[in-house]
Structure formats: structure tokens, C-alpha cells
Short mmCIF file of C-alpha atoms in Angstrom, two decimals:
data_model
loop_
_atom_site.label_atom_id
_atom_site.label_comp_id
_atom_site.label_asym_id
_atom_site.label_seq_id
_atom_site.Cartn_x
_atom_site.Cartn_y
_atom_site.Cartn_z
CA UNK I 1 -29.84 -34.86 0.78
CA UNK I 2 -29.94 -31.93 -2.20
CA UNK I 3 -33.77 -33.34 -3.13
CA UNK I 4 -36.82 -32.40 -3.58
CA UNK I 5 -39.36 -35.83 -3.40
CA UNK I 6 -42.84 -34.85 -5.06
CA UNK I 7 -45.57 -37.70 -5.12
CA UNK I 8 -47.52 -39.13 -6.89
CA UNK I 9 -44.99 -38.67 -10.23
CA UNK I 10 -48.32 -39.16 -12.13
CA UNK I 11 -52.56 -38.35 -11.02
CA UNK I 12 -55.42 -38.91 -12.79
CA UNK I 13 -58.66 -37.70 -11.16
CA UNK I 14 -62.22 -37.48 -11.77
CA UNK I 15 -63.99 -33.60 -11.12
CA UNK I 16 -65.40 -35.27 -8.16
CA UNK I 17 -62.52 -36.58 -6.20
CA UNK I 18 -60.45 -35.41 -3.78
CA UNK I 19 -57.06 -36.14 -3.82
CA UNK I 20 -53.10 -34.61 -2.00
CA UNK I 21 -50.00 -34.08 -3.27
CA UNK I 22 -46.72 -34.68 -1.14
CA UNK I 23 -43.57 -32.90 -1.14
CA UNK I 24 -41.00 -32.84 0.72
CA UNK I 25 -37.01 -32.09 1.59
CA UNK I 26 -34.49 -32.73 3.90
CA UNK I 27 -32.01 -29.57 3.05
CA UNK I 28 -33.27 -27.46 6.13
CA UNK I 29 -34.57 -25.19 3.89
CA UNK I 30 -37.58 -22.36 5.51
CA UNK I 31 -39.07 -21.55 2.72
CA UNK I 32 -41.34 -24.18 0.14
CA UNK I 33 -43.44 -23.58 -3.24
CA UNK I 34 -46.20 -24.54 -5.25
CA UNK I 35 -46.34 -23.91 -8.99
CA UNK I 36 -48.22 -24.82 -11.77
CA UNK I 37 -46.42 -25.40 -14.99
CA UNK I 38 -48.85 -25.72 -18.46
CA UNK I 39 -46.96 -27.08 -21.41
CA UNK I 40 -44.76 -24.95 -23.23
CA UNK I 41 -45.35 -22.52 -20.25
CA UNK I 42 -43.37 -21.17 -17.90
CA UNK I 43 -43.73 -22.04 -14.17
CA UNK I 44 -46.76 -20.39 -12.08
CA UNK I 45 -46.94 -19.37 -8.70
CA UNK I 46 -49.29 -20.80 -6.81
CA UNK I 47 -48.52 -20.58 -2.99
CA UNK I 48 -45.55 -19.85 -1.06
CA UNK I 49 -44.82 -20.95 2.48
CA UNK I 50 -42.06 -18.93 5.21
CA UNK I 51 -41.28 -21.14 7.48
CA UNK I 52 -44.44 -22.90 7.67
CA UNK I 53 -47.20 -20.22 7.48
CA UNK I 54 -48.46 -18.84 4.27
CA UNK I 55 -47.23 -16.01 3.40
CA UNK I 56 -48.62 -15.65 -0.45
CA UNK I 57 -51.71 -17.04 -1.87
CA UNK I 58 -51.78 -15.86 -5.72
CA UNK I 59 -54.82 -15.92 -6.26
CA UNK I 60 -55.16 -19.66 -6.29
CA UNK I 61 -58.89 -21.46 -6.25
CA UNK I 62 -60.16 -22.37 -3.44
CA UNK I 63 -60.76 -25.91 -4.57
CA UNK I 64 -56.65 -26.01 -4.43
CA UNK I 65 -55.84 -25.96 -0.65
CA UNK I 66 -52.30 -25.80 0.81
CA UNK I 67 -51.09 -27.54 3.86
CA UNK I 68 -47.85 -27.45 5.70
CA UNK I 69 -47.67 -29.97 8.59
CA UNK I 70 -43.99 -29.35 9.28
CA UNK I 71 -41.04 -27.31 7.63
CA UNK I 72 -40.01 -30.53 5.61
CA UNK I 73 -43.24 -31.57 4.48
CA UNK I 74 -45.72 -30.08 1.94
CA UNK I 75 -48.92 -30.76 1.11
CA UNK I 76 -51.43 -29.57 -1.85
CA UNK I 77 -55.29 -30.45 -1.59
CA UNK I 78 -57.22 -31.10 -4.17
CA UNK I 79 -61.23 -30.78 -4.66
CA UNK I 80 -63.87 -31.01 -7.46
CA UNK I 81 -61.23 -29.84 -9.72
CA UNK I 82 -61.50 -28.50 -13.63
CA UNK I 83 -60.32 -30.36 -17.02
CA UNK I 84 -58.49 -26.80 -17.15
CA UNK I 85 -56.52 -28.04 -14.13
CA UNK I 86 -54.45 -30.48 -15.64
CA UNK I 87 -50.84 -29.32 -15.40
CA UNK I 88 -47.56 -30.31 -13.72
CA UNK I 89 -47.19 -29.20 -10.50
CA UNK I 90 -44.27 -28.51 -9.24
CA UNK I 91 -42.94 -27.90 -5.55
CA UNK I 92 -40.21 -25.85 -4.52
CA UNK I 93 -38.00 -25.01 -1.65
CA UNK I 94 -35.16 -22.13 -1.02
CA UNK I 95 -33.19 -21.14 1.97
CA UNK I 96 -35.61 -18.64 2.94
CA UNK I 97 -38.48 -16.66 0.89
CA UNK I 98 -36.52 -13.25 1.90
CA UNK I 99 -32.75 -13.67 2.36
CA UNK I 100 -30.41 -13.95 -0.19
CA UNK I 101 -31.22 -14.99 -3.59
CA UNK I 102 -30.13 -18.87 -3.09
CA UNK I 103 -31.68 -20.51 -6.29
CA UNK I 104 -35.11 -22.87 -5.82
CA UNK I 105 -34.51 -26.53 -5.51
CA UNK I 106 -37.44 -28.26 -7.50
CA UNK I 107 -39.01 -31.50 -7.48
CA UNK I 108 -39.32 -33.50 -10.39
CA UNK I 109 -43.46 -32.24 -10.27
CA UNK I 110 -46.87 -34.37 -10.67
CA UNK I 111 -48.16 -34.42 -13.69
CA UNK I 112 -52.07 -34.20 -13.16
CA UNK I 113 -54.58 -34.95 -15.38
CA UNK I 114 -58.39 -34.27 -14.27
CA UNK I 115 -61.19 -36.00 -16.19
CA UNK M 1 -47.03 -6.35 -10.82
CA UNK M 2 -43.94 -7.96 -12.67
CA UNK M 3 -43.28 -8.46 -16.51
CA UNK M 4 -40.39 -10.12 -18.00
CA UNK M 5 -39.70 -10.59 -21.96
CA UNK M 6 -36.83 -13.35 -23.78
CA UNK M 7 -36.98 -14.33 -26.98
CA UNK M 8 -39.13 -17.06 -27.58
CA UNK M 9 -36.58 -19.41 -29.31
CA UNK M 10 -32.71 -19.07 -30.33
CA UNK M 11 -31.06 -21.21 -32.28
CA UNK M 12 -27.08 -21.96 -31.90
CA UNK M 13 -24.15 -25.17 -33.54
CA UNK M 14 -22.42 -26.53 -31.46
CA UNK M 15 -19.14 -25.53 -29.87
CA UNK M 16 -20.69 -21.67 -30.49
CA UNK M 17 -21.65 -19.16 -27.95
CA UNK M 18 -25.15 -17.85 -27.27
CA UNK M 19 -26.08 -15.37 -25.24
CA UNK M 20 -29.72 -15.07 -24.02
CA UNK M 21 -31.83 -11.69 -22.97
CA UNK M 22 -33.78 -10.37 -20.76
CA UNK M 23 -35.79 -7.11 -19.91
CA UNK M 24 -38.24 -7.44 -16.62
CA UNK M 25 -40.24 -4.52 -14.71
CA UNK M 26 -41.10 -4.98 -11.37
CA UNK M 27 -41.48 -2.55 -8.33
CA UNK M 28 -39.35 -4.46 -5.90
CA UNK M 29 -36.62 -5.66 -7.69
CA UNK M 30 -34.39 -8.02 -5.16
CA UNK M 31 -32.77 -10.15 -8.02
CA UNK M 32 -32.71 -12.13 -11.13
CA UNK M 33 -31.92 -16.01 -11.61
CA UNK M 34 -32.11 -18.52 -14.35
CA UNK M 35 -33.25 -21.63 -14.62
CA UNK M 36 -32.48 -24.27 -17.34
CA UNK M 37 -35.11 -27.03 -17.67
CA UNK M 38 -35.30 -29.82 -20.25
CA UNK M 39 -38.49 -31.62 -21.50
CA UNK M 40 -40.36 -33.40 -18.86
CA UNK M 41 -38.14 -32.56 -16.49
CA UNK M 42 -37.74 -29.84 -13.38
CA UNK M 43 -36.13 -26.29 -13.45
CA UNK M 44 -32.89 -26.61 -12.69
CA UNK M 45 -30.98 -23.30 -10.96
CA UNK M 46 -28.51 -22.02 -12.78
CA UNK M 47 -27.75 -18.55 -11.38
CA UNK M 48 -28.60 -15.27 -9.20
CA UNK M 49 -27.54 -12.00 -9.96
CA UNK M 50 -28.85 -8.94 -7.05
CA UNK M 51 -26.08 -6.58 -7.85
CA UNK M 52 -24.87 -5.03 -11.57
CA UNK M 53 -22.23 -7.38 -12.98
CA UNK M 54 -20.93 -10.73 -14.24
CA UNK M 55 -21.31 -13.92 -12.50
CA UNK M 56 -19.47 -16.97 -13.84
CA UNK M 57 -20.20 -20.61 -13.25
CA UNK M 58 -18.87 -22.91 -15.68
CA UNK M 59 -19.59 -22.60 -18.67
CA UNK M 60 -22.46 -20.17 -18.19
CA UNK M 61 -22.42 -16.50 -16.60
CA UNK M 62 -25.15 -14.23 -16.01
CA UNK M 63 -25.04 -10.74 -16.75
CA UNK M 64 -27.17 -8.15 -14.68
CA UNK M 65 -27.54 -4.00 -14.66
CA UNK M 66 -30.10 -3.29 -12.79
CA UNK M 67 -30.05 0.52 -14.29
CA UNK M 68 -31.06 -1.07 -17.48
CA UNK M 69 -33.80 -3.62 -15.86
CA UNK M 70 -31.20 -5.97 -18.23
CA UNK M 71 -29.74 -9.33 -17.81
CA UNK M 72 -28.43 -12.32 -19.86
CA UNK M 73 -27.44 -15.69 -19.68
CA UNK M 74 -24.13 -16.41 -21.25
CA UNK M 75 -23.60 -19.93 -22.85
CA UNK M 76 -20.28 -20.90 -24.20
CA UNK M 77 -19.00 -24.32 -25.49
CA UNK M 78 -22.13 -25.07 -26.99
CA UNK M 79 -22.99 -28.89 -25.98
CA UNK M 80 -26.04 -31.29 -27.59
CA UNK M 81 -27.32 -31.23 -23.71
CA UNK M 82 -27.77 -27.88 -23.47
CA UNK M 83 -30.81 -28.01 -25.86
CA UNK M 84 -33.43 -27.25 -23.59
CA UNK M 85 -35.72 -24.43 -22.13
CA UNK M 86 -34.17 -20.96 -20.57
CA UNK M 87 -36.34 -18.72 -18.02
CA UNK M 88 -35.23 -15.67 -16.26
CA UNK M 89 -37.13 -14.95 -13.02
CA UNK M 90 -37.09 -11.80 -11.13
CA UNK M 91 -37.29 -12.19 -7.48
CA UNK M 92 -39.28 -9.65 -6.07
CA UNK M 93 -39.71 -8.20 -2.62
CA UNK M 94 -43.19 -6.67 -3.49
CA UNK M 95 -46.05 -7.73 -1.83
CA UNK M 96 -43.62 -10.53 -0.44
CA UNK M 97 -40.86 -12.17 -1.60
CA UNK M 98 -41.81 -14.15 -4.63
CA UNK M 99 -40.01 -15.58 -7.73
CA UNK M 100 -41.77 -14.90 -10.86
CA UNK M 101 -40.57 -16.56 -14.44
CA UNK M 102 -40.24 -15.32 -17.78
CA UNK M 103 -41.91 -17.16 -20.67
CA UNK M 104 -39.01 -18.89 -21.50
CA UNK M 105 -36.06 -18.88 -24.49
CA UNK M 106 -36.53 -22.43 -26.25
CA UNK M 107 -32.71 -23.07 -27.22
CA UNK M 108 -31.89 -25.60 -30.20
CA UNK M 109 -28.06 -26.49 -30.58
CA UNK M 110 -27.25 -28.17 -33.52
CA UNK M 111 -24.62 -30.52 -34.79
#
């Protein structure tokens, strides 16, 4: 399995909700991303998890909240987001944040929409 | 911090060759990569360099001196398919490791 599965493909949320996205691979791989990709953008860097503790926060909101319940699985929280939110988010996973450059695997993102 | 600059767009028939550039600063420079990704769809990996040279997949190579803070992406055999977005990303060891992406060469190829 070369994949990464991201779900929902598609979110629409009010400011008030809470709602997850799922990610997740079967390639073995330590390290996993989160990035935020506006349109005509380039990918953002969210969060980035070594073998499943956080090892960079960029910054992020707190009404974004990472979880990793396992080094397969990825989760992203999300709470009482902004209009300004509405991106694609896309998850990513290498070999390992700090070995050798081995290119990121992406998932085909979730493309959220807040209203 | 990290900056990286591409041309915004390049423009290319097909069959032709295309090469695209890319300057970056960073303090702990571990390595540059590229990344292809069409509309609506995911980055795709395309290549690494870490150390001063050619690397040749296919069609593409990627071109790094790290003297220069310099790289390209090499296209040749120009196909339809390969319209699509470009982004170098420097991997960088500063602060931890961390990938961060260039804003992207928008490439047309035309009939």
C-alpha cells in the first residue's frame, strides 16, 4: 500500500461546529504532516509529527488541534473555525522527519469550506 | 526562516524542453525536492537533491549546487500532461526538520 487515505474528500462546517479529519497510511512510514493549501498557493505547514509526538507546531490556531492515536493514523480537530479557514488540507507522511530526504507521500486532501 | 523564489509561470510546445529555477535561503539547508501537482489534485514527489549535482529520473532531472543556494527542475519531451503546477521545497534541519514550498512555477505546454 503506496497511499495516503484522507477523509472526508469534502467538509462543510458552520463557525460553531466541531468536526476531525482522518488520515492515514499503511507504508510504515514515522513521520506524518498537516498542511494547508489556499488556491493558487503553495502548500503550508501546519504540524508535523516524529513518530507520533509533535515535534513542530507552526504557529497553528489553537482552534486547529492535532492528534496522533497511532503511527498510521492521523487526526486534525477542528473548533469554532473562521470563513478564512476554508482551504484544502492536506496530510502527509515520509520515512522519517530527519533521515534522508525520501520525498512526502500526500493524500488526495479535504477540501473544507467553513460557513 | 526560509525563502524560496520560481518564476511564477513558464510557458513551453510540446516535445520542447523546459527547465525550471530556483533560488531558496535557509539556515539549515538539508535538501531540495520537487513536487509536480495538477489542479485539484495532491503534490506528487518528483525528486530530492542533498548534495551538488544532477539527478535523473525519467524524463525529468533536478539540478542542485548548494554553493549557489541554486536548483532546477529539468523537463524534456514536453507532454500535454505535464501542464500542471511546479514547487521546489527546501528541507530544512532548522528548528526541526521541516519541508517548506516555494510559491510555485505554473507550467502551460502547448500543442
Amino acid at each position: 500500500d503506496t497511499e495516503v487515505t484522507q477523509t472526508p474528500k469534502h467538509l462543510v462546517m458552520g463557525m460553531t461546529n466541531k468536526k476531525s479529519l482522518k488520515c492515514e497510511q499503511h507504508m510504515g512510514h514515522r513521520a506524518m504532516y498537516w498542511y494547508k493549501q489556499k488556491a493558487k498557493k503553495p502548500p503550508e505547514l501546519m504540524f508535523v509529527y516524529s513518530y507520533e509526538k509533535l515535534s513542530i507546531n507552526e504557529s497553528v490556531p489553537s482552534r486547529f488541534s492535532p492528534e496522533c492515536p497511532n503511527s498510521s493514523l492521523l487526526n486534525l480537530h477542528l473548533h469554532a473555525l473562521q470563513p478564512e479557514d476554508s482551504a484544502l488540507y492536506l496530510c502527509a507522511s515520509s520515512q522519517d522527519a530527519g533521515g534522508p530526504g525520501y520525498g512526502y507521500t500526500f493524500g488526495s486532501g479535504t477540501r473544507l469550506t467553513v460557513v | 526562516g526560509q525563502s524560496l523564489e520560481q518564476p511564477s509561470e513558464v510557458t513551453a510546445v510540446e516535445g520542447a524542453i523546459v527547465q525550471i529555477n530556483c533560488t531558496y535561503q535557509t539556515s539549515g539547508f538539508y535538501g531540495l525536492s520537487w513536487y509536480q501537482q495538477h489542479d485539484g489534485g495532491a503534490p506528487t514527489f518528483l525528486s530530492y537533491n542533498a548534495l551538488d549535482g544532477l539527478e535523473e529520473t525519467g524524463r525529468f532531472s533536478s539540478f542542485l549546487s548548494r554553493s549557489d543556494s541554486y536548483g532546477y527542475l529539468l523537463l524534456q519531451e514536453l507532454q500535454m500532461k505535464d501542464s500542471a503546477s511546479y514547487f521546489c521545497a527546501v528541507r530544512d534541519r532548522a528548528g526541526g526538520f521541516k519541508t517548506i514550498f516555494g510559491a510555485g512555477t505554473r507550467l502551460f505546454v502547448k500543442a
